PDB file of C-alpha atoms in Angstrom:
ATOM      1  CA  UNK A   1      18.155 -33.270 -50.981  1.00 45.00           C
ATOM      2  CA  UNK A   2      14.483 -32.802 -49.594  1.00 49.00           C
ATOM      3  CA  UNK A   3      13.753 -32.092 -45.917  1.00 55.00           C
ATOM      4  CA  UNK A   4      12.822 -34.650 -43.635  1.00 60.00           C
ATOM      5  CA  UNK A   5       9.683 -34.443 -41.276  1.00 66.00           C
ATOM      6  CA  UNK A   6       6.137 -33.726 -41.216  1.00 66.00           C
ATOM      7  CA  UNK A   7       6.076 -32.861 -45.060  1.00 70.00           C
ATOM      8  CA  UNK A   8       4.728 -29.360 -44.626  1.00 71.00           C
ATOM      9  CA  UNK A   9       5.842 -26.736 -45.370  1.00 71.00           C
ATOM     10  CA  UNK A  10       4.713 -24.974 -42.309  1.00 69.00           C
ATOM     11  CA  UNK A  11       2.196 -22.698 -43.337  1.00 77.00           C
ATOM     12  CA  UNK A  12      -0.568 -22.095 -40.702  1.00 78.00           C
ATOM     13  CA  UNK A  13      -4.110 -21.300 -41.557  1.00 82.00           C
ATOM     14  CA  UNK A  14      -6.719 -19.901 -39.293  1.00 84.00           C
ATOM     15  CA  UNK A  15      -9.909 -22.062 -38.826  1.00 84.00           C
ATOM     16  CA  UNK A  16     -12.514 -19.029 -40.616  1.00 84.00           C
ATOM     17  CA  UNK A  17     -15.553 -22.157 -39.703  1.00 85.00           C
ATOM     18  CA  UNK A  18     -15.361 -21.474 -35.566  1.00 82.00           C
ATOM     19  CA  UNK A  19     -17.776 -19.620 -34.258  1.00 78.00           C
ATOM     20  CA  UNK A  20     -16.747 -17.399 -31.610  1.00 76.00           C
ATOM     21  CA  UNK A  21     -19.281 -17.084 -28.714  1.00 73.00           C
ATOM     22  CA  UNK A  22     -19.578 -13.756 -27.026  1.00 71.00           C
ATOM     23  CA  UNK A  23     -20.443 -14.521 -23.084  1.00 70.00           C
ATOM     24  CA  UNK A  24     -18.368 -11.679 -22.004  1.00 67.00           C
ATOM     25  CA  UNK A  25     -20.689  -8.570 -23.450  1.00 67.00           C
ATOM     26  CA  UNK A  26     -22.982  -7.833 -20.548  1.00 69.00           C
ATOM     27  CA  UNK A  27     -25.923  -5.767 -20.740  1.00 71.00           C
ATOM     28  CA  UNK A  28     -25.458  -2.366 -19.876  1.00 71.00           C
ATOM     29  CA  UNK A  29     -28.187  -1.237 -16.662  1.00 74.00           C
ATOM     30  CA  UNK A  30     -27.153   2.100 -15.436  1.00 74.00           C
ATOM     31  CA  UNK A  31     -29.761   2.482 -12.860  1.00 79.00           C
ATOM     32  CA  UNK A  32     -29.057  -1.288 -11.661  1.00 78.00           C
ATOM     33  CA  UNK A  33     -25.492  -0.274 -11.190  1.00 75.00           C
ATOM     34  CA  UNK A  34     -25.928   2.979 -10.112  1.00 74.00           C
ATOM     35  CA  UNK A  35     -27.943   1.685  -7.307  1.00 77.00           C
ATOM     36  CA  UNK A  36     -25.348  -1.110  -6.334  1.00 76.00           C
ATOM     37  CA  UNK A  37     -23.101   1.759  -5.986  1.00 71.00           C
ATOM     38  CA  UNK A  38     -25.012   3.919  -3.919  1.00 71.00           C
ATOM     39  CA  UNK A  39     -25.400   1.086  -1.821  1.00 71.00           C
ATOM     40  CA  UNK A  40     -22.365   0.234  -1.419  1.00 67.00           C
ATOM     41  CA  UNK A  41     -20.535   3.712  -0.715  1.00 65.00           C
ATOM     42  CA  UNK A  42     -23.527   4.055   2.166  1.00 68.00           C
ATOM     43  CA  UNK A  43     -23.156   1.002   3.571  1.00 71.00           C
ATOM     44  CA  UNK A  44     -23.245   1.991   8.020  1.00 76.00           C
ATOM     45  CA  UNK A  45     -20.997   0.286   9.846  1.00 75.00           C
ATOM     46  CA  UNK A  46     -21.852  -2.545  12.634  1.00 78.00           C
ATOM     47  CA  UNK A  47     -20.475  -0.315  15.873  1.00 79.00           C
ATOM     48  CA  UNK A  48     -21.081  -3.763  17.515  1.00 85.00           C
ATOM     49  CA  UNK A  49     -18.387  -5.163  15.803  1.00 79.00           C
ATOM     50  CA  UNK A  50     -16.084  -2.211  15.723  1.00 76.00           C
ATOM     51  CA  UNK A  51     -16.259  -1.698  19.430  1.00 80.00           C
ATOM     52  CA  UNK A  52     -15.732  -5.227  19.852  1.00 83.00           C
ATOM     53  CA  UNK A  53     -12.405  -4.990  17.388  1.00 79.00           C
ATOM     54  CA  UNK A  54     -11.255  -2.128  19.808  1.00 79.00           C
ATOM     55  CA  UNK A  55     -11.584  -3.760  23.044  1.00 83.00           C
ATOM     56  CA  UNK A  56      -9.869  -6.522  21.688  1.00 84.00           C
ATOM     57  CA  UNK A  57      -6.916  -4.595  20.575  1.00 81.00           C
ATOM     58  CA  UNK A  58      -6.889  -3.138  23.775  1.00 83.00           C
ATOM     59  CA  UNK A  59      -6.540  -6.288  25.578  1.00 87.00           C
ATOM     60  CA  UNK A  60      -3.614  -7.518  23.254  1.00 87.00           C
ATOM     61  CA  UNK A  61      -1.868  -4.562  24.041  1.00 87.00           C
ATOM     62  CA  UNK A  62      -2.351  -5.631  27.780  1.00 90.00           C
ATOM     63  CA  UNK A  63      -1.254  -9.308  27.380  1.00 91.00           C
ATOM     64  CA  UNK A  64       1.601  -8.134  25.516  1.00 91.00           C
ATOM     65  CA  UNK A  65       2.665  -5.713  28.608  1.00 90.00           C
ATOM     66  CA  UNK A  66       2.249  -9.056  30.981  1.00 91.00           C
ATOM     67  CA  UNK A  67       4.518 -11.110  29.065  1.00 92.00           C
ATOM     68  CA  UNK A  68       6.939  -8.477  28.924  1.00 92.00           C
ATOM     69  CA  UNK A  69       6.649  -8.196  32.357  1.00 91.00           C
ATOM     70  CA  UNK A  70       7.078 -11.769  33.332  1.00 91.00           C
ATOM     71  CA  UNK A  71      10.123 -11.919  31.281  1.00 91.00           C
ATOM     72  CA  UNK A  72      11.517  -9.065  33.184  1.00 91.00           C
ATOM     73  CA  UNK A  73      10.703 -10.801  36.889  1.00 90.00           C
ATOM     74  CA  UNK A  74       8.427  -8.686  38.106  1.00 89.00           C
ATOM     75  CA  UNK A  75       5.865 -10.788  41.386  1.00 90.00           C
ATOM     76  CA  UNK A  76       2.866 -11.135  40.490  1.00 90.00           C
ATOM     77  CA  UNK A  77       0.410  -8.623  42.072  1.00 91.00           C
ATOM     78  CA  UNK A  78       2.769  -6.048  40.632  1.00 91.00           C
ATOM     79  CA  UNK A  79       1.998  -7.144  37.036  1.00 90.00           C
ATOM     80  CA  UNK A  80      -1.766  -7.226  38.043  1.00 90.00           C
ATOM     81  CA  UNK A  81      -1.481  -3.619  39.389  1.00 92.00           C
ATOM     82  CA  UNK A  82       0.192  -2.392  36.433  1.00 90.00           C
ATOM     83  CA  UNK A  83      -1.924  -4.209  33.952  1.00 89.00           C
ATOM     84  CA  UNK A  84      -5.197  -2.349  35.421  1.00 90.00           C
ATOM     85  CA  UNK A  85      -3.859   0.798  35.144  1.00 89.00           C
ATOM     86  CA  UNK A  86      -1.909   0.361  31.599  1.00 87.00           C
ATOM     87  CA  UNK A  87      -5.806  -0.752  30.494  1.00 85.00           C
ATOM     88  CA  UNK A  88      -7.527   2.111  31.903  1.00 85.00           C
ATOM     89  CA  UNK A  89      -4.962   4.192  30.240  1.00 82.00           C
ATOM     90  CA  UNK A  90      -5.207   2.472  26.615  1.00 78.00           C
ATOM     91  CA  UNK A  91      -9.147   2.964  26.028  1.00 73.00           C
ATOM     92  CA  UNK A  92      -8.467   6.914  26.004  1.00 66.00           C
ATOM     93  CA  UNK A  93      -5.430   5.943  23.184  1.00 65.00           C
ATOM     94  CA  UNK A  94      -7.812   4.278  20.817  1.00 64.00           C
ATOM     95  CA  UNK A  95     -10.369   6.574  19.531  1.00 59.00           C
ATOM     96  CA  UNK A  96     -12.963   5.515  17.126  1.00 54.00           C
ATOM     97  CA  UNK A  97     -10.950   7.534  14.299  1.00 53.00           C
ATOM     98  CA  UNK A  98      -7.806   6.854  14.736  1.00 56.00           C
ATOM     99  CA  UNK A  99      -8.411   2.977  15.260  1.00 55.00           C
ATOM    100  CA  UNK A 100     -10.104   3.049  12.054  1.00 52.00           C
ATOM    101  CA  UNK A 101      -7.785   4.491   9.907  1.00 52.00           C
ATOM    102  CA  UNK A 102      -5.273   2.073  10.858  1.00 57.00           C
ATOM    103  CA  UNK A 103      -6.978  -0.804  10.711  1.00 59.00           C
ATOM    104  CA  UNK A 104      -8.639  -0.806   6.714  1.00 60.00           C
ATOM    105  CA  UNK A 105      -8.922  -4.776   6.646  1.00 66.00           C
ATOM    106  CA  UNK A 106     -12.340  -4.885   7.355  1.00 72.00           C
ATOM    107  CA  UNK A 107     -15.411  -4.043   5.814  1.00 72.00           C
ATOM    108  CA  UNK A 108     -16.865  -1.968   9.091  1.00 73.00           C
ATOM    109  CA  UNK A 109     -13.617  -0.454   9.103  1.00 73.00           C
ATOM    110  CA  UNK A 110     -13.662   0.513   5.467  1.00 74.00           C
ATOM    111  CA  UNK A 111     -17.374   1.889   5.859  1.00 77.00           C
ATOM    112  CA  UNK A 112     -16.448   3.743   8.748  1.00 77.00           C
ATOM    113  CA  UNK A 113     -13.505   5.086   7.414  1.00 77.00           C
ATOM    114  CA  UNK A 114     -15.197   6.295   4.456  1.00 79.00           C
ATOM    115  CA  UNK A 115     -18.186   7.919   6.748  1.00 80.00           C
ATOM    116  CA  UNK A 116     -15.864  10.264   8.260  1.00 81.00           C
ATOM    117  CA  UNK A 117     -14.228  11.120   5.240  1.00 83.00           C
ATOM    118  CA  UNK A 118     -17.899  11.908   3.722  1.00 82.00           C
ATOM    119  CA  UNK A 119     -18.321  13.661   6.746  1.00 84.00           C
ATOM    120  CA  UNK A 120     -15.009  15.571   6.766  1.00 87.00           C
ATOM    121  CA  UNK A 121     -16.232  16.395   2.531  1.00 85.00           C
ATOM    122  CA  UNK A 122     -19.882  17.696   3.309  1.00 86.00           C
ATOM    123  CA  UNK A 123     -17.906  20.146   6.091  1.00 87.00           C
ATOM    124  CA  UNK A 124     -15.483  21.568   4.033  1.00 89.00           C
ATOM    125  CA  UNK A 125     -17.819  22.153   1.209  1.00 87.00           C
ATOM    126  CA  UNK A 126     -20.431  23.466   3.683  1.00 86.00           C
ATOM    127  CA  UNK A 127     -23.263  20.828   2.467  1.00 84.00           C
ATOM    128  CA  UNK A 128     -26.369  20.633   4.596  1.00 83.00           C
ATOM    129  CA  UNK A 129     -27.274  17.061   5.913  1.00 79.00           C
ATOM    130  CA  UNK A 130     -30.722  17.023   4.394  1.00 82.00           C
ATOM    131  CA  UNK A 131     -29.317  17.819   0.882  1.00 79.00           C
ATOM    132  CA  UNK A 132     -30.549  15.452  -1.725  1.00 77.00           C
ATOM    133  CA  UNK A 133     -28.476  14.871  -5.117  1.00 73.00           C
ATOM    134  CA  UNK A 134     -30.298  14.815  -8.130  1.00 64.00           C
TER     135      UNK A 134
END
């Protein structure tokens, strides 16, 4: 008895006509690339926007303490008074470092973050400011 189907026998050939196209090799430009990286690793941050990003964390934290506090009861001009003074306290809480290295999200942050860990580099390994590589 013969098998019934296709009438193969299954054997599978690869096509040796296609042509493969080779769009992935990209040029290599090592003075293109190393200056995209230079670029990129001394990228300054916007202190516009980082400043901004801290005042507004400071004011969550503030809303947050009102809500809590209206839950609790408390009148009115008490959560005013208490507000003010929780907000003058909070600015001192978030320094520029420690804000940053919590908060890695953002490109400012990132670029700040990685300034003061140049920074924190160059000191241990006593390197002068105006030292060029090369």
């Amino acid at each position: 008895s013969t098998a019934r189907g296709s009438g193969t026998n299954g054997y599978v050939q690869r096509n040796v006509a296609l042509i493969k196209h080779k769009r992935d090799a990209q040029p290599y430009r090592p003075d293109e690339d190393q200056a995209k990286l230079d670029l990129s690793l001394s990228r300054r941050p916007n202190e516009d926007i980082l400043d901004h990003d801290r005042k507004r964390a400071v004011e969550l934290k503030c809303i947050e303490m009102q809500d809590r506090m209206e839950e609790q009861g408390y009148t009115e001009q008490e959560i005013l008074d208490e507000v003010e003074a929780y907000r003058q306290r909070l600015p001192v809480e978030f320094t520029r470092e420690t804000e940053i290295l919590k908060q890695k999200r953002d490109t400012h942050a990132q670029a700040a973050a990685n300034e003061i860990k140049n920074y924190q580099i160059k000191k241990a390994l006593a390197i002068k400011d105006d030292y060029v590589s090369g």
